PDB file of C-alpha atoms in Angstrom:
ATOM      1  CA  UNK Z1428     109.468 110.255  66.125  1.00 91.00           C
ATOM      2  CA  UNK Z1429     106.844 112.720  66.104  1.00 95.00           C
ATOM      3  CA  UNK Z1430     103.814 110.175  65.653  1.00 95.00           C
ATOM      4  CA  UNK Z1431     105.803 108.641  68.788  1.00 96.00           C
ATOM      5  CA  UNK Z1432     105.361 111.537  70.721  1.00 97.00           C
ATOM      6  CA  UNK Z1433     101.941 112.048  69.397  1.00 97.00           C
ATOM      7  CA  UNK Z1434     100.394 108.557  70.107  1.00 97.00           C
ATOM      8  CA  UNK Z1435     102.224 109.129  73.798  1.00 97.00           C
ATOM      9  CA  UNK Z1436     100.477 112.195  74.559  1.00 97.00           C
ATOM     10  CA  UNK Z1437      97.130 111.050  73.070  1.00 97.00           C
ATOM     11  CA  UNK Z1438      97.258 107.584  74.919  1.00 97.00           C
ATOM     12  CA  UNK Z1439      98.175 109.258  78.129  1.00 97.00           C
ATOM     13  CA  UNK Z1440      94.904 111.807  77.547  1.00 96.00           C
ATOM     14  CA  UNK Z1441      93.031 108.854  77.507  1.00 96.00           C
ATOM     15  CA  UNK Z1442      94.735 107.368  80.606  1.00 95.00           C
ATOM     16  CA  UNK Z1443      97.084 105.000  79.793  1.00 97.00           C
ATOM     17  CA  UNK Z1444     100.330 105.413  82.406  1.00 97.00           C
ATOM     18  CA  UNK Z1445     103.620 105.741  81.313  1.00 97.00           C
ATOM     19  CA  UNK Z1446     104.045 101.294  81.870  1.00 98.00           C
ATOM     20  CA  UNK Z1447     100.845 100.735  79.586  1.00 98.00           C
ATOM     21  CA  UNK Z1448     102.058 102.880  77.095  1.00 98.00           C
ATOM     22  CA  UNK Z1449     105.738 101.199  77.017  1.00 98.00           C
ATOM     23  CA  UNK Z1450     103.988  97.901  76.718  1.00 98.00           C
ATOM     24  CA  UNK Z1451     102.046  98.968  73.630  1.00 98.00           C
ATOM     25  CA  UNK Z1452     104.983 100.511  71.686  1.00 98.00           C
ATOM     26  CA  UNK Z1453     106.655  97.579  72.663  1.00 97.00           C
ATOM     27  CA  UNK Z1454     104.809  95.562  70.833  1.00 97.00           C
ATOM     28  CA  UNK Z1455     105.045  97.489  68.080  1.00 97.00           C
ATOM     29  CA  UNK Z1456     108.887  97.718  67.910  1.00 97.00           C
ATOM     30  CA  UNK Z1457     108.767  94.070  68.272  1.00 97.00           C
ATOM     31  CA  UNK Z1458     106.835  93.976  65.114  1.00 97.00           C
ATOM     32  CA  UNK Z1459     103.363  92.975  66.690  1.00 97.00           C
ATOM     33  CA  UNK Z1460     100.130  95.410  65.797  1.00 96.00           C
ATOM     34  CA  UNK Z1461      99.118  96.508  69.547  1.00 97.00           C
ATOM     35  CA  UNK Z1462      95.430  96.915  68.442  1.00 96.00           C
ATOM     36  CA  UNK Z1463      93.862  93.664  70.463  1.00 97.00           C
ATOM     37  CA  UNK Z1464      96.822  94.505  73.472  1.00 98.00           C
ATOM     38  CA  UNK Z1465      95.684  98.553  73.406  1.00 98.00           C
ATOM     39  CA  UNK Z1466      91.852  97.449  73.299  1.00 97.00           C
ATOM     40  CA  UNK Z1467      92.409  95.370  76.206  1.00 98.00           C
ATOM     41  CA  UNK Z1468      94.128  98.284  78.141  1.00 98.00           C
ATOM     42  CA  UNK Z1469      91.304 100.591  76.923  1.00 97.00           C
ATOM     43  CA  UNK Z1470      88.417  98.055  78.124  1.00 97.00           C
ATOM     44  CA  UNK Z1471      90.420  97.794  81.651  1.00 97.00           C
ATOM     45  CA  UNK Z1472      90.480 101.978  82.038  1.00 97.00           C
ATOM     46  CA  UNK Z1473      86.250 101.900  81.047  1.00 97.00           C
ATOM     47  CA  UNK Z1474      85.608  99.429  83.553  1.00 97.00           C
ATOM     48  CA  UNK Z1475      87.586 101.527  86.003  1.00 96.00           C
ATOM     49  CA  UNK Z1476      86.110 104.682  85.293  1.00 97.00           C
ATOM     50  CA  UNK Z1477      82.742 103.396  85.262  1.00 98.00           C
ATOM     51  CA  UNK Z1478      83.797 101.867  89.002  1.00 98.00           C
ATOM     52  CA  UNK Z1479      84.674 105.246  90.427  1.00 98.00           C
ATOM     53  CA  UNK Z1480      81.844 107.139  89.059  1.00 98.00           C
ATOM     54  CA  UNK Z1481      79.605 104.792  91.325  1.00 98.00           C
ATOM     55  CA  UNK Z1482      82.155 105.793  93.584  1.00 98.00           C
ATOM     56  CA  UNK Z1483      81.481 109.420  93.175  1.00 98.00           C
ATOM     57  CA  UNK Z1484      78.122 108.962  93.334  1.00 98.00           C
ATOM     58  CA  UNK Z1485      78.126 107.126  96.388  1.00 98.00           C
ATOM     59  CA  UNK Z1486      80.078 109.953  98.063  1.00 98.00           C
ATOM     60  CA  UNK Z1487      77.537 112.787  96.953  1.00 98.00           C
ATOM     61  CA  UNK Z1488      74.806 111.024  98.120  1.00 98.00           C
ATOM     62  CA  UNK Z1489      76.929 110.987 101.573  1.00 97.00           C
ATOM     63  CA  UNK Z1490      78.113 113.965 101.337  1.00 98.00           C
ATOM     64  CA  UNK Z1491      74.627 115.796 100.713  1.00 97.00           C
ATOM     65  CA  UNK Z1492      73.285 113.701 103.979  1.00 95.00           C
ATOM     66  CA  UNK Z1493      76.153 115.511 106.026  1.00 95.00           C
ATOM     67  CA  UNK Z1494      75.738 118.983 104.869  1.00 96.00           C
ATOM     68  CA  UNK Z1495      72.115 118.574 105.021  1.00 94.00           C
ATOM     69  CA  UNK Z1496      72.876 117.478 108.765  1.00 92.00           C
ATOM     70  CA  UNK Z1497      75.487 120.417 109.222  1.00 91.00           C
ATOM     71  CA  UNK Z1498      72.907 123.037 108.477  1.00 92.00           C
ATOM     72  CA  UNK Z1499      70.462 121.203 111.090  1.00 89.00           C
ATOM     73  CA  UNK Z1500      72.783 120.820 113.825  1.00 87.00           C
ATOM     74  CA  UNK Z1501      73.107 123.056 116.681  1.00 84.00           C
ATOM     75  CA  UNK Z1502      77.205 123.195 117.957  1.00 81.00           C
ATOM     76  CA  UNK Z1503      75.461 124.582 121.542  1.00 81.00           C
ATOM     77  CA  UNK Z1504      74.593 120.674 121.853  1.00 79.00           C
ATOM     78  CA  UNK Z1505      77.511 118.949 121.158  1.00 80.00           C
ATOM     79  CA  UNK Z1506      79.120 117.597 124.161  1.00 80.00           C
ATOM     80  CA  UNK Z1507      83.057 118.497 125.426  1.00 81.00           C
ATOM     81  CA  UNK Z1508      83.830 115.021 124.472  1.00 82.00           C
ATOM     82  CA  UNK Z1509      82.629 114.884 121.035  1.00 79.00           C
ATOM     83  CA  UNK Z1510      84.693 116.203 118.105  1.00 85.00           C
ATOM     84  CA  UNK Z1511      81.721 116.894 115.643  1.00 85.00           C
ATOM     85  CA  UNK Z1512      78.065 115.680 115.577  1.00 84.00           C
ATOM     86  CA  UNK Z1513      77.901 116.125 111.813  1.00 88.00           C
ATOM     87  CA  UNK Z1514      79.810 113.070 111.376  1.00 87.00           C
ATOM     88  CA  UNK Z1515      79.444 110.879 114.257  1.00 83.00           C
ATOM     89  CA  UNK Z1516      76.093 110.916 115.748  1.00 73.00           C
TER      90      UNK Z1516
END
């Protein structure tokens, strides 16, 4: 029970949810080593991780355009109508 609880809490640190994890131990109360199933899962959460980081870095690049834009801005010309010139030119 305890290398249960172990392998739970080690493959949710490396981001397996709760359903992935079921489907691994499933295997292996079926009988079936989970190794090929649990590499699969592990490939899946790289390719996802490496997907958000471009992401990420996508979004700083933005982000550093609008605060670079912020500090240039002057609020004395932004029109009544407008709700912020540092996101909508």
């Amino acid at each position: 029970m305890i290398q249960r609880i172990n392998f739970i809490r080690a493959a949710q640190s490396a981001g397996l949810t709760l359903e992935e994890i079921r489907s691994v131990l499933d295997l292996r109360d079926e009988g079936s080593a989970p190794c090929r199933h649990l590499g699969d899962l592990i490939e899946s959460k790289l390719l996802d991780v490496r997907r958000r980081m471009h992401e990420l870095a996508a979004l700083e690049v933005e982000l550093e355009r609008l605060r670079a834009r912020s500090r240039n801005l002057d609020p004395a010309d932004c029109s009544p109508d407008a709700i912020c010139r540092i996101i909508t030119e």
